[in-house]
């Protein structure tokens, strides 16, 4: 869920906002102490904005509250006086000797929450991001090690059924038994988080049990938050029950369920440590559309030799609704590969020429999606403005200071300025990533990427011919930069 508040910079609004944050936090699973800590951090921040950001003038600021099963993120944006918190660091020595408490507020906030990020956006103002995680019991706190590692023996038969909230503990146990602590989606180790996301309808899936009732397979689709597509993003088969056709059974059921729900498409993020998941996706009609470099932190995959570097993924997409043709603005340097990707999806891409030099007006609309744990950020361009270049530069500078490992920019292919935007991003060190079909608001996007750690392409394994062409293009661009 996402809540957006637009507020005047007046002292009388501070307490109602803080009270709302506190109440919402308790409702979402925080203890009273944790909710109080988050509310205090927000209180400290918006008080500073109201009292100091606009001087004698009255201004406005926005509060955007984003929730997930594991955390609450609060994004505060304002257009007040320029301010650099890095120049206002708290010093105990200054406080004692000089009575100078400059920077104390930010220090308090950092101690109360899990993540606190400041992003300077130039003329678009300042953005503060506060994130606090919800403490749920880990599956290892609920069961003994023997209960978690006991492997179901041979089965007479397998039964598949839709996942329900009652399956949450069995799913978490299955994940732990199969992956130990290495499964990248940490929420899957917390039954309470699984229950919540199922209850809210943010995912659907299937579970496979043997004749004695023990769970040996699980596969789910996570619904996109801003488009009518889903990710086949959670899958596990118990080690002793692999090779029995369980994966095939579950994939077929999920595709049928997705079609029945009216989804426009499904996508998968297949790791490039091995090609197994890519081959499975290809078997069911998924087509490779992008190669996203260094998207996940390094994880050791048992049974596979791979270099200790960040994990790249291939985006595989399965259309569920026919689109015979799309009219798009294809950047010249990528027109060929994008047409080929579209063709693999059964779509004819008609390139719209830009006959006149078109300059966007107004302000650029950017949606920043940060993954604090994975240390990456996705910038979604919703609309271009005349400040596009400066917005990108300011965002990059802010993210680099936060030691983000990879920045990915999604450019809308239904806007003519995308042809120019590609060249602006190339000057900033970005390279091609691929097509993200229907990824935001049922629109197609071109993804560009910039990674900040070296990658050995010999350990980035791709399966399909299209993925191999994308990999060669990216490697060539990175070599020439």
Coordinates of N, CA and C in Angstrom, one line a residue, residues 152-370:
X152 N 11.4 -35.0 3.7 CA 10.4 -36.0 3.4 C 10.9 -37.1 2.5
X153 N 10.6 -38.4 2.8 CA 11.1 -39.5 2.0 C 10.2 -39.7 0.8
X154 N 10.4 -40.8 0.1 CA 9.7 -41.1 -1.2 C 8.2 -40.9 -1.0
X155 N 7.6 -40.5 -2.1 CA 6.1 -40.3 -2.1 C 5.5 -41.3 -3.1
X156 N 4.2 -41.6 -2.7 CA 3.4 -42.5 -3.6 C 2.8 -41.6 -4.6
X157 N 2.4 -40.4 -4.2 CA 1.8 -39.4 -5.2 C 2.0 -38.0 -4.7
X158 N 1.8 -37.1 -5.6 CA 1.9 -35.6 -5.3 C 0.6 -34.9 -5.6
X159 N 0.2 -34.0 -4.7 CA -1.0 -33.2 -4.8 C -0.7 -31.8 -4.9
X160 N -1.3 -31.1 -5.8 CA -1.0 -29.6 -6.0 C -2.3 -28.9 -5.6
X161 N -2.1 -27.7 -5.0 CA -3.3 -26.9 -4.6 C -2.9 -25.5 -4.5
X162 N -3.8 -24.5 -4.6 CA -3.5 -23.1 -4.4 C -3.0 -22.8 -3.0
X163 N -2.0 -21.9 -2.9 CA -1.5 -21.6 -1.6 C -2.5 -20.8 -0.8
X164 N -2.5 -21.1 0.5 CA -3.4 -20.3 1.4 C -2.5 -19.8 2.6
X165 N -3.1 -18.9 3.4 CA -2.3 -18.4 4.6 C -1.8 -19.5 5.5
X166 N -2.6 -20.6 5.6 CA -2.3 -21.7 6.5 C -1.0 -22.4 6.0
X167 N -0.5 -22.2 4.8 CA 0.7 -22.9 4.3 C 2.0 -22.1 4.6
X168 N 1.9 -20.9 5.3 CA 3.0 -20.1 5.4 C 4.2 -20.7 6.2
X169 N 3.9 -21.4 7.3 CA 5.0 -22.0 8.0 C 5.7 -23.1 7.2
X170 N 4.9 -23.9 6.5 CA 5.4 -25.0 5.7 C 6.3 -24.5 4.5
X171 N 5.9 -23.3 4.0 CA 6.7 -22.7 2.9 C 8.0 -22.2 3.4
X172 N 8.0 -21.6 4.6 CA 9.3 -21.1 5.2 C 10.2 -22.3 5.5
X173 N 9.6 -23.3 6.0 CA 10.4 -24.5 6.4 C 11.0 -25.1 5.1
X174 N 10.2 -25.2 4.1 CA 10.7 -25.7 2.8 C 11.8 -24.9 2.2
X175 N 11.7 -23.6 2.3 CA 12.8 -22.7 1.8 C 14.1 -23.0 2.6
X176 N 13.9 -23.0 3.9 CA 15.1 -23.2 4.8 C 15.8 -24.6 4.5
X177 N 14.9 -25.6 4.4 CA 15.4 -27.0 4.2 C 16.2 -27.1 2.8
X178 N 15.7 -26.3 1.8 CA 16.3 -26.4 0.5 C 17.5 -25.5 0.3
X179 N 17.5 -24.3 0.9 CA 18.5 -23.3 0.7 C 19.3 -22.9 1.9
X180 N 19.0 -23.4 3.1 CA 19.7 -22.8 4.2 C 19.4 -21.4 4.4
X181 N 20.4 -20.5 4.5 CA 20.2 -19.1 4.6 C 20.5 -18.4 3.3
X182 N 20.7 -19.1 2.2 CA 21.1 -18.5 1.0 C 20.0 -17.9 0.1
X183 N 18.7 -18.2 0.4 CA 17.7 -17.7 -0.5 C 17.6 -16.2 -0.5
X184 N 17.7 -15.6 -1.7 CA 17.8 -14.1 -1.8 C 16.6 -13.3 -1.2
X185 N 15.4 -13.9 -1.3 CA 14.3 -13.1 -0.8 C 14.0 -13.4 0.7
X186 N 14.6 -12.6 1.5 CA 14.6 -12.8 2.9 C 13.2 -12.9 3.6
X187 N 12.2 -12.3 3.0 CA 10.9 -12.4 3.6 C 10.4 -13.8 3.7
X188 N 10.9 -14.7 2.8 CA 10.4 -16.1 2.8 C 10.8 -16.9 4.0
X189 N 11.6 -16.4 4.9 CA 12.0 -17.0 6.1 C 11.1 -16.6 7.3
X190 N 10.1 -15.7 7.0 CA 9.3 -15.2 8.1 C 7.8 -15.5 7.7
X191 N 7.2 -16.5 8.4 CA 5.8 -16.9 8.1 C 4.8 -15.7 8.2
X192 N 5.0 -14.8 9.2 CA 4.1 -13.7 9.3 C 4.1 -12.8 8.1
X193 N 5.2 -12.6 7.4 CA 5.3 -11.8 6.2 C 4.7 -12.5 5.1
X194 N 4.8 -13.8 5.0 CA 4.1 -14.6 3.9 C 2.6 -14.5 4.1
X195 N 2.2 -14.6 5.3 CA 0.7 -14.5 5.6 C 0.2 -13.2 5.1
X196 N 0.9 -12.1 5.5 CA 0.4 -10.7 5.2 C 0.3 -10.5 3.7
X197 N 1.3 -10.9 2.9 CA 1.3 -10.6 1.5 C 0.3 -11.4 0.8
X198 N 0.0 -12.7 1.3 CA -1.1 -13.5 0.7 C -2.4 -12.9 1.1
X199 N -2.6 -12.4 2.3 CA -3.8 -11.8 2.7 C -4.2 -10.6 1.9
X200 N -3.1 -9.8 1.6 CA -3.3 -8.5 0.8 C -3.4 -8.8 -0.7
X201 N -3.3 -10.0 -1.1 CA -3.5 -10.3 -2.6 C -2.3 -9.9 -3.4
X202 N -1.2 -9.7 -2.8 CA 0.0 -9.3 -3.6 C 0.7 -10.4 -4.3
X203 N 0.3 -11.6 -4.0 CA 0.9 -12.8 -4.7 C -0.1 -13.9 -4.6
X204 N 0.1 -14.8 -5.6 CA -0.7 -16.1 -5.6 C 0.2 -17.2 -6.0
X205 N -0.1 -18.4 -5.6 CA 0.8 -19.5 -5.9 C 0.2 -20.9 -5.7
X206 N 1.1 -21.9 -5.8 CA 0.7 -23.3 -5.6 C 1.7 -23.9 -4.7
X207 N 1.2 -25.0 -4.0 CA 2.0 -25.8 -3.1 C 1.8 -27.2 -3.4
X208 N 2.8 -28.0 -3.4 CA 2.8 -29.4 -3.7 C 3.1 -30.2 -2.5
X209 N 2.2 -31.2 -2.2 CA 2.5 -32.0 -1.0 C 2.5 -33.5 -1.4
X210 N 3.2 -34.3 -0.6 CA 3.2 -35.7 -0.9 C 2.0 -36.3 -0.2
X211 N 1.7 -37.6 -0.4 CA 0.5 -38.2 0.1 C 0.4 -38.2 1.6
X212 N 1.5 -38.0 2.3 CA 1.5 -37.9 3.8 C 1.3 -36.4 4.3
X213 N 1.2 -35.5 3.3 CA 0.8 -34.1 3.6 C 2.0 -33.2 3.7
X214 N 3.2 -33.7 3.6 CA 4.4 -32.8 3.8 C 4.6 -32.0 2.5
X215 N 5.0 -30.7 2.7 CA 5.2 -29.8 1.5 C 6.6 -30.1 0.9
X216 N 6.6 -30.3 -0.4 CA 7.8 -30.6 -1.2 C 8.0 -29.6 -2.3
X217 N 7.1 -28.8 -2.6 CA 7.2 -27.8 -3.8 C 6.3 -26.6 -3.5
X218 N 6.9 -25.4 -4.0 CA 6.2 -24.2 -3.8 C 6.6 -23.3 -5.0
X219 N 5.6 -22.6 -5.6 CA 5.9 -21.7 -6.7 C 4.8 -20.5 -6.6
X220 N 5.3 -19.3 -6.7 CA 4.4 -18.2 -6.6 C 4.6 -17.1 -7.6
X221 N 3.6 -16.3 -7.9 CA 3.7 -15.1 -8.7 C 3.5 -13.9 -7.8
X222 N 4.5 -13.0 -7.9 CA 4.4 -11.7 -7.1 C 3.8 -10.7 -8.0
X223 N 2.7 -10.0 -7.7 CA 2.1 -9.0 -8.5 C 2.9 -7.8 -8.5
X224 N 3.0 -7.2 -9.7 CA 3.7 -5.9 -9.9 C 2.9 -4.8 -9.1
X225 N 3.6 -3.9 -8.6 CA 3.0 -2.8 -7.8 C 2.4 -1.7 -8.7
X226 N 2.9 -1.6 -9.9 CA 2.4 -0.5 -10.8 C 2.1 -0.9 -12.2
X227 N 1.8 -2.2 -12.4 CA 1.4 -2.7 -13.7 C 0.7 -4.0 -13.6
X228 N -0.1 -4.4 -14.6 CA -0.9 -5.6 -14.5 C -0.1 -6.8 -15.0
X229 N 1.1 -7.0 -14.4 CA 1.9 -8.2 -14.8 C 2.4 -8.8 -13.5
X230 N 3.0 -10.0 -13.5 CA 3.5 -10.6 -12.3 C 4.8 -11.3 -12.5
X231 N 5.6 -11.4 -11.4 CA 6.9 -12.1 -11.5 C 6.8 -13.5 -11.0
X232 N 7.3 -14.4 -11.8 CA 7.4 -15.8 -11.3 C 8.7 -15.8 -10.4
X233 N 8.6 -15.4 -9.2 CA 9.8 -15.0 -8.5 C 10.1 -15.8 -7.3
X234 N 9.3 -16.8 -6.9 CA 9.5 -17.6 -5.7 C 9.3 -19.0 -6.1
X235 N 10.3 -19.9 -6.0 CA 10.2 -21.3 -6.4 C 11.1 -22.1 -5.6
X236 N 10.7 -23.3 -5.2 CA 11.5 -24.2 -4.5 C 10.9 -25.6 -4.6
X237 N 11.8 -26.6 -4.8 CA 11.5 -28.0 -4.8 C 12.4 -28.7 -3.8
X238 N 11.9 -29.5 -2.9 CA 12.7 -30.2 -1.9 C 13.7 -31.1 -2.6
X239 N 15.0 -31.0 -2.2 CA 16.1 -31.7 -2.9 C 15.8 -33.2 -3.3
X240 N 15.2 -34.0 -2.4 CA 15.0 -35.4 -2.7 C 13.8 -35.6 -3.7
X241 N 13.1 -34.5 -4.0 CA 11.9 -34.7 -4.9 C 12.1 -34.0 -6.2
X242 N 13.3 -33.6 -6.5 CA 13.6 -33.0 -7.8 C 13.7 -34.0 -8.9
X243 N 13.3 -33.6 -10.1 CA 13.3 -34.5 -11.2 C 12.1 -35.4 -11.3
X244 N 11.1 -35.0 -10.6 CA 9.8 -35.8 -10.5 C 8.7 -35.1 -11.3
X245 N 9.0 -34.0 -12.0 CA 8.0 -33.2 -12.8 C 7.2 -32.2 -11.9
X246 N 7.7 -32.0 -10.7 CA 7.0 -31.0 -9.8 C 7.0 -29.6 -10.4
X247 N 8.2 -29.2 -10.9 CA 8.4 -27.9 -11.4 C 7.4 -27.6 -12.6
X248 N 7.3 -28.6 -13.5 CA 6.5 -28.5 -14.6 C 5.0 -28.4 -14.2
X249 N 4.6 -29.2 -13.2 CA 3.3 -29.2 -12.7 C 2.9 -27.8 -12.2
X250 N 3.8 -27.2 -11.4 CA 3.6 -25.9 -10.8 C 3.6 -24.8 -11.8
X251 N 4.5 -24.8 -12.8 CA 4.6 -23.7 -13.8 C 3.3 -23.7 -14.6
X252 N 2.8 -24.8 -15.0 CA 1.6 -24.9 -15.8 C 0.4 -24.3 -15.0
X253 N 0.3 -24.7 -13.8 CA -0.8 -24.2 -12.9 C -0.7 -22.7 -12.8
X254 N 0.5 -22.2 -12.6 CA 0.7 -20.7 -12.4 C 0.3 -19.9 -13.6
X255 N 0.7 -20.4 -14.8 CA 0.3 -19.7 -16.0 C -1.2 -19.7 -16.2
X256 N -1.8 -20.8 -15.9 CA -3.3 -20.9 -16.0 C -3.9 -19.9 -15.0
X257 N -3.4 -19.9 -13.8 CA -4.0 -18.9 -12.8 C -3.8 -17.5 -13.2
X258 N -2.6 -17.2 -13.8 CA -2.3 -15.8 -14.3 C -3.3 -15.4 -15.4
X259 N -3.5 -16.3 -16.3 CA -4.5 -16.0 -17.4 C -5.9 -15.8 -16.8
X260 N -6.3 -16.6 -15.9 CA -7.6 -16.5 -15.3 C -7.8 -15.2 -14.6
X261 N -6.7 -14.6 -14.1 CA -6.8 -13.4 -13.3 C -6.6 -12.1 -14.3
X262 N -6.4 -12.4 -15.5 CA -6.4 -11.3 -16.5 C -5.0 -10.6 -16.6
X263 N -4.0 -11.2 -16.1 CA -2.7 -10.6 -16.2 C -2.2 -10.5 -17.7
X264 N -1.5 -9.4 -18.0 CA -1.0 -9.1 -19.3 C 0.2 -9.9 -19.6
X265 N 1.0 -10.3 -18.6 CA 2.2 -11.0 -18.8 C 2.8 -11.5 -17.5
X266 N 3.8 -12.4 -17.7 CA 4.6 -12.9 -16.5 C 6.1 -12.6 -16.9
X267 N 6.9 -12.4 -15.9 CA 8.3 -12.3 -16.1 C 9.1 -13.0 -15.0
X268 N 10.3 -13.3 -15.3 CA 11.2 -14.0 -14.4 C 12.5 -13.3 -14.4
X269 N 13.2 -13.2 -13.2 CA 14.6 -12.8 -13.1 C 15.4 -14.0 -12.9
X270 N 16.0 -14.5 -14.0 CA 16.7 -15.7 -13.9 C 18.2 -15.4 -13.7
X271 N 18.8 -16.0 -12.6 CA 20.2 -15.7 -12.3 C 21.1 -16.3 -13.4
X272 N 22.3 -15.7 -13.6 CA 23.2 -16.1 -14.6 C 24.4 -16.9 -14.1
X273 N 24.3 -17.3 -12.8 CA 25.3 -18.2 -12.2 C 25.2 -19.5 -13.0
X274 N 24.0 -19.9 -13.4 CA 23.7 -21.1 -14.2 C 22.6 -20.8 -15.1
X275 N 22.3 -21.7 -16.0 CA 21.2 -21.4 -17.0 C 20.0 -22.3 -16.8
X276 N 19.9 -23.0 -15.7 CA 18.8 -23.9 -15.4 C 17.5 -23.2 -15.5
X277 N 17.4 -22.1 -14.7 CA 16.1 -21.4 -14.6 C 15.8 -20.7 -16.0
X278 N 16.8 -20.3 -16.7 CA 16.5 -19.7 -18.0 C 16.0 -20.8 -19.0
X279 N 16.5 -22.0 -18.9 CA 16.0 -23.1 -19.7 C 14.6 -23.5 -19.4
X280 N 14.3 -23.5 -18.1 CA 12.9 -23.8 -17.7 C 11.9 -22.7 -18.2
X281 N 12.3 -21.4 -18.1 CA 11.5 -20.4 -18.6 C 11.3 -20.5 -20.1
X282 N 12.3 -20.8 -20.8 CA 12.2 -20.9 -22.3 C 11.3 -22.1 -22.7
X283 N 11.3 -23.1 -21.9 CA 10.5 -24.3 -22.2 C 9.0 -23.9 -22.2
X284 N 8.6 -22.9 -21.4 CA 7.2 -22.5 -21.2 C 6.9 -21.3 -22.0
X285 N 7.8 -20.9 -22.9 CA 7.4 -19.8 -23.8 C 7.9 -18.4 -23.4
X286 N 8.7 -18.3 -22.3 CA 9.3 -17.1 -21.9 C 10.4 -16.7 -22.9
X287 N 10.5 -15.4 -23.2 CA 11.5 -14.9 -24.1 C 12.4 -13.9 -23.4
X288 N 13.7 -14.0 -23.6 CA 14.7 -13.1 -23.0 C 14.5 -11.7 -23.5
X289 N 14.4 -10.7 -22.7 CA 14.3 -9.3 -23.1 C 15.4 -8.4 -22.6
X290 N 16.1 -8.8 -21.5 CA 17.1 -7.9 -20.9 C 18.1 -8.7 -20.1
X291 N 19.3 -8.1 -20.0 CA 20.3 -8.6 -19.1 C 20.6 -7.5 -18.1
X292 N 20.3 -7.7 -16.8 CA 20.5 -6.7 -15.8 C 21.8 -7.1 -15.0
X293 N 22.8 -6.3 -15.1 CA 24.1 -6.6 -14.5 C 24.1 -6.3 -13.0
X294 N 24.7 -7.2 -12.2 CA 25.0 -6.9 -10.8 C 23.8 -6.5 -10.0
X295 N 22.6 -7.1 -10.3 CA 21.4 -6.7 -9.6 C 21.3 -7.1 -8.2
X296 N 21.9 -8.3 -7.9 CA 21.8 -8.9 -6.5 C 23.2 -9.0 -5.9
X297 N 23.3 -8.9 -4.6 CA 24.6 -9.1 -4.0 C 25.1 -10.6 -4.2
X298 N 26.4 -10.8 -4.0 CA 26.9 -12.2 -4.2 C 26.3 -13.1 -3.3
X299 N 25.8 -14.3 -3.8 CA 25.3 -15.4 -3.0 C 26.0 -16.7 -3.5
X300 N 26.3 -17.5 -2.6 CA 26.9 -18.8 -3.0 C 25.8 -19.8 -3.4
X301 N 25.9 -20.3 -4.6 CA 24.9 -21.3 -5.1 C 25.6 -22.7 -5.0
X302 N 25.0 -23.5 -4.2 CA 25.6 -24.8 -4.0 C 25.6 -25.6 -5.3
X303 N 26.7 -26.3 -5.5 CA 26.8 -27.1 -6.7 C 27.2 -26.4 -8.0
X304 N 27.5 -25.1 -7.9 CA 27.9 -24.3 -9.0 C 29.1 -23.6 -8.7
X305 N 30.1 -23.6 -9.6 CA 31.3 -22.9 -9.4 C 31.1 -21.5 -10.1
X306 N 31.2 -20.4 -9.3 CA 31.1 -19.1 -9.9 C 31.9 -18.1 -9.1
X307 N 32.3 -17.1 -9.8 CA 33.1 -16.1 -9.2 C 32.4 -15.3 -8.2
X308 N 33.1 -14.8 -7.2 CA 32.5 -14.0 -6.1 C 32.3 -12.6 -6.6
X309 N 31.2 -12.4 -7.3 CA 30.8 -11.1 -7.8 C 29.3 -10.9 -7.7
X310 N 28.8 -9.7 -7.8 CA 27.4 -9.5 -7.8 C 26.7 -10.3 -8.8
X311 N 25.5 -10.7 -8.5 CA 24.7 -11.6 -9.4 C 23.9 -10.8 -10.4
X312 N 24.1 -11.2 -11.7 CA 23.3 -10.6 -12.8 C 22.1 -11.5 -13.1
X313 N 21.1 -10.9 -13.7 CA 19.9 -11.7 -14.1 C 19.4 -11.4 -15.5
X314 N 18.9 -12.4 -16.1 CA 18.2 -12.3 -17.4 C 16.7 -12.1 -17.1
X315 N 16.1 -11.1 -17.8 CA 14.7 -10.9 -17.7 C 14.1 -11.7 -18.8
X316 N 13.2 -12.7 -18.4 CA 12.5 -13.5 -19.3 C 11.0 -13.1 -19.2
X317 N 10.3 -12.9 -20.4 CA 8.9 -12.4 -20.3 C 8.0 -13.3 -21.2
X318 N 6.8 -13.6 -20.6 CA 5.8 -14.4 -21.3 C 4.6 -13.5 -21.5
X319 N 4.3 -13.1 -22.7 CA 3.0 -12.4 -23.0 C 1.8 -13.3 -22.7
X320 N 0.8 -12.8 -22.1 CA -0.5 -13.5 -21.9 C -1.6 -12.9 -22.6
X321 N -1.4 -11.7 -23.2 CA -2.4 -11.1 -24.1 C -1.7 -10.7 -25.4
X322 N -2.3 -11.0 -26.5 CA -1.7 -10.7 -27.8 C -1.5 -9.2 -28.0
X323 N -0.4 -8.8 -28.5 CA -0.1 -7.5 -29.0 C 0.6 -7.6 -30.4
X324 N -0.2 -7.4 -31.4 CA 0.4 -7.7 -32.8 C 1.4 -6.6 -33.1
X325 N 1.2 -5.3 -32.7 CA 2.0 -4.2 -33.1 C 2.1 -3.2 -32.1
X326 N 3.2 -2.5 -32.0 CA 3.4 -1.4 -31.1 C 4.1 -0.2 -31.8
X327 N 3.7 1.0 -31.6 CA 4.3 2.2 -32.2 C 5.2 2.8 -31.1
X328 N 6.5 2.8 -31.3 CA 7.4 3.2 -30.3 C 8.5 4.1 -30.9
X329 N 9.2 4.8 -30.0 CA 10.3 5.7 -30.4 C 11.6 4.9 -30.1
X330 N 12.2 4.3 -31.1 CA 13.4 3.5 -30.8 C 14.6 4.3 -31.0
X331 N 15.5 4.4 -30.0 CA 16.8 5.1 -30.2 C 17.6 4.4 -31.3
X332 N 18.2 5.2 -32.1 CA 18.9 4.7 -33.3 C 19.9 3.6 -33.0
X333 N 20.7 3.8 -31.9 CA 21.8 2.8 -31.7 C 21.2 1.4 -31.2
X334 N 20.0 1.4 -30.7 CA 19.4 0.2 -30.2 C 18.2 -0.3 -31.0
X335 N 17.9 0.3 -32.1 CA 16.7 0.0 -32.9 C 16.7 -1.4 -33.3
X336 N 17.8 -1.9 -33.8 CA 17.9 -3.3 -34.3 C 17.6 -4.3 -33.2
X337 N 18.3 -4.2 -32.1 CA 18.2 -5.2 -31.1 C 16.8 -5.2 -30.4
X338 N 16.2 -4.0 -30.3 CA 14.9 -3.8 -29.7 C 13.8 -4.4 -30.6
X339 N 14.0 -4.2 -31.9 CA 13.0 -4.8 -32.9 C 13.1 -6.3 -32.8
X340 N 14.3 -6.9 -32.7 CA 14.5 -8.3 -32.6 C 13.8 -8.9 -31.3
X341 N 14.0 -8.1 -30.2 CA 13.4 -8.6 -28.9 C 11.8 -8.6 -29.1
X342 N 11.3 -7.5 -29.6 CA 9.9 -7.4 -29.8 C 9.4 -8.5 -30.7
X343 N 10.1 -8.8 -31.8 CA 9.8 -9.9 -32.7 C 9.7 -11.2 -32.0
X344 N 10.6 -11.5 -31.1 CA 10.6 -12.8 -30.4 C 9.3 -12.9 -29.5
X345 N 8.8 -11.8 -29.1 CA 7.5 -11.8 -28.3 C 6.3 -11.8 -29.2
X346 N 6.5 -11.9 -30.5 CA 5.4 -11.9 -31.5 C 4.8 -10.5 -31.8
X347 N 5.6 -9.5 -31.6 CA 5.2 -8.1 -31.8 C 6.0 -7.4 -32.8
X348 N 5.3 -6.7 -33.7 CA 6.0 -5.9 -34.7 C 6.2 -4.5 -34.1
X349 N 7.4 -4.1 -34.0 CA 7.7 -2.7 -33.4 C 7.9 -1.7 -34.6
X350 N 7.0 -0.8 -34.6 CA 7.0 0.3 -35.7 C 7.7 1.5 -35.1
X351 N 8.8 1.8 -35.6 CA 9.6 3.0 -35.1 C 9.0 4.3 -35.6
X352 N 8.6 5.1 -34.6 CA 8.1 6.4 -35.0 C 9.2 7.4 -35.2
X353 N 9.3 8.0 -36.3 CA 10.4 9.0 -36.6 C 10.1 10.3 -35.8
X354 N 11.1 11.0 -35.4 CA 11.0 12.3 -34.8 C 11.5 13.3 -35.8
X355 N 10.5 13.9 -36.5 CA 10.8 14.8 -37.6 C 11.4 16.2 -37.2
X356 N 11.0 16.6 -36.0 CA 11.4 17.9 -35.5 C 12.1 17.7 -34.1
X357 N 13.0 18.6 -33.8 CA 13.7 18.5 -32.5 C 12.7 18.9 -31.5
X358 N 12.3 17.9 -30.7 CA 11.3 18.1 -29.7 C 11.9 18.2 -28.3
X359 N 11.7 19.3 -27.6 CA 12.2 19.5 -26.3 C 11.1 19.4 -25.3
X360 N 11.3 18.6 -24.3 CA 10.2 18.5 -23.3 C 10.1 19.8 -22.5
X361 N 9.0 20.0 -21.9 CA 8.8 21.2 -21.1 C 8.4 20.8 -19.6
X362 N 8.4 21.7 -18.7 CA 8.0 21.4 -17.4 C 9.1 20.6 -16.6
X363 N 8.7 19.9 -15.6 CA 9.6 19.1 -14.8 C 9.5 17.6 -15.0
X364 N 10.7 17.0 -15.0 CA 10.8 15.6 -15.1 C 10.1 14.8 -14.0
X365 N 9.3 13.8 -14.3 CA 8.7 13.0 -13.2 C 9.5 11.7 -13.1
X366 N 10.2 11.6 -12.0 CA 11.0 10.4 -11.7 C 10.5 9.7 -10.5
X367 N 10.4 8.3 -10.6 CA 10.1 7.5 -9.5 C 11.3 6.7 -9.1
X368 N 11.9 7.0 -7.9 CA 13.1 6.3 -7.4 C 12.7 5.1 -6.6
X369 N 13.1 3.9 -7.0 CA 12.8 2.7 -6.2 C 14.2 2.2 -5.7
X370 N 14.4 2.3 -4.4 CA 15.7 1.9 -3.8 C 15.5 0.6 -3.0

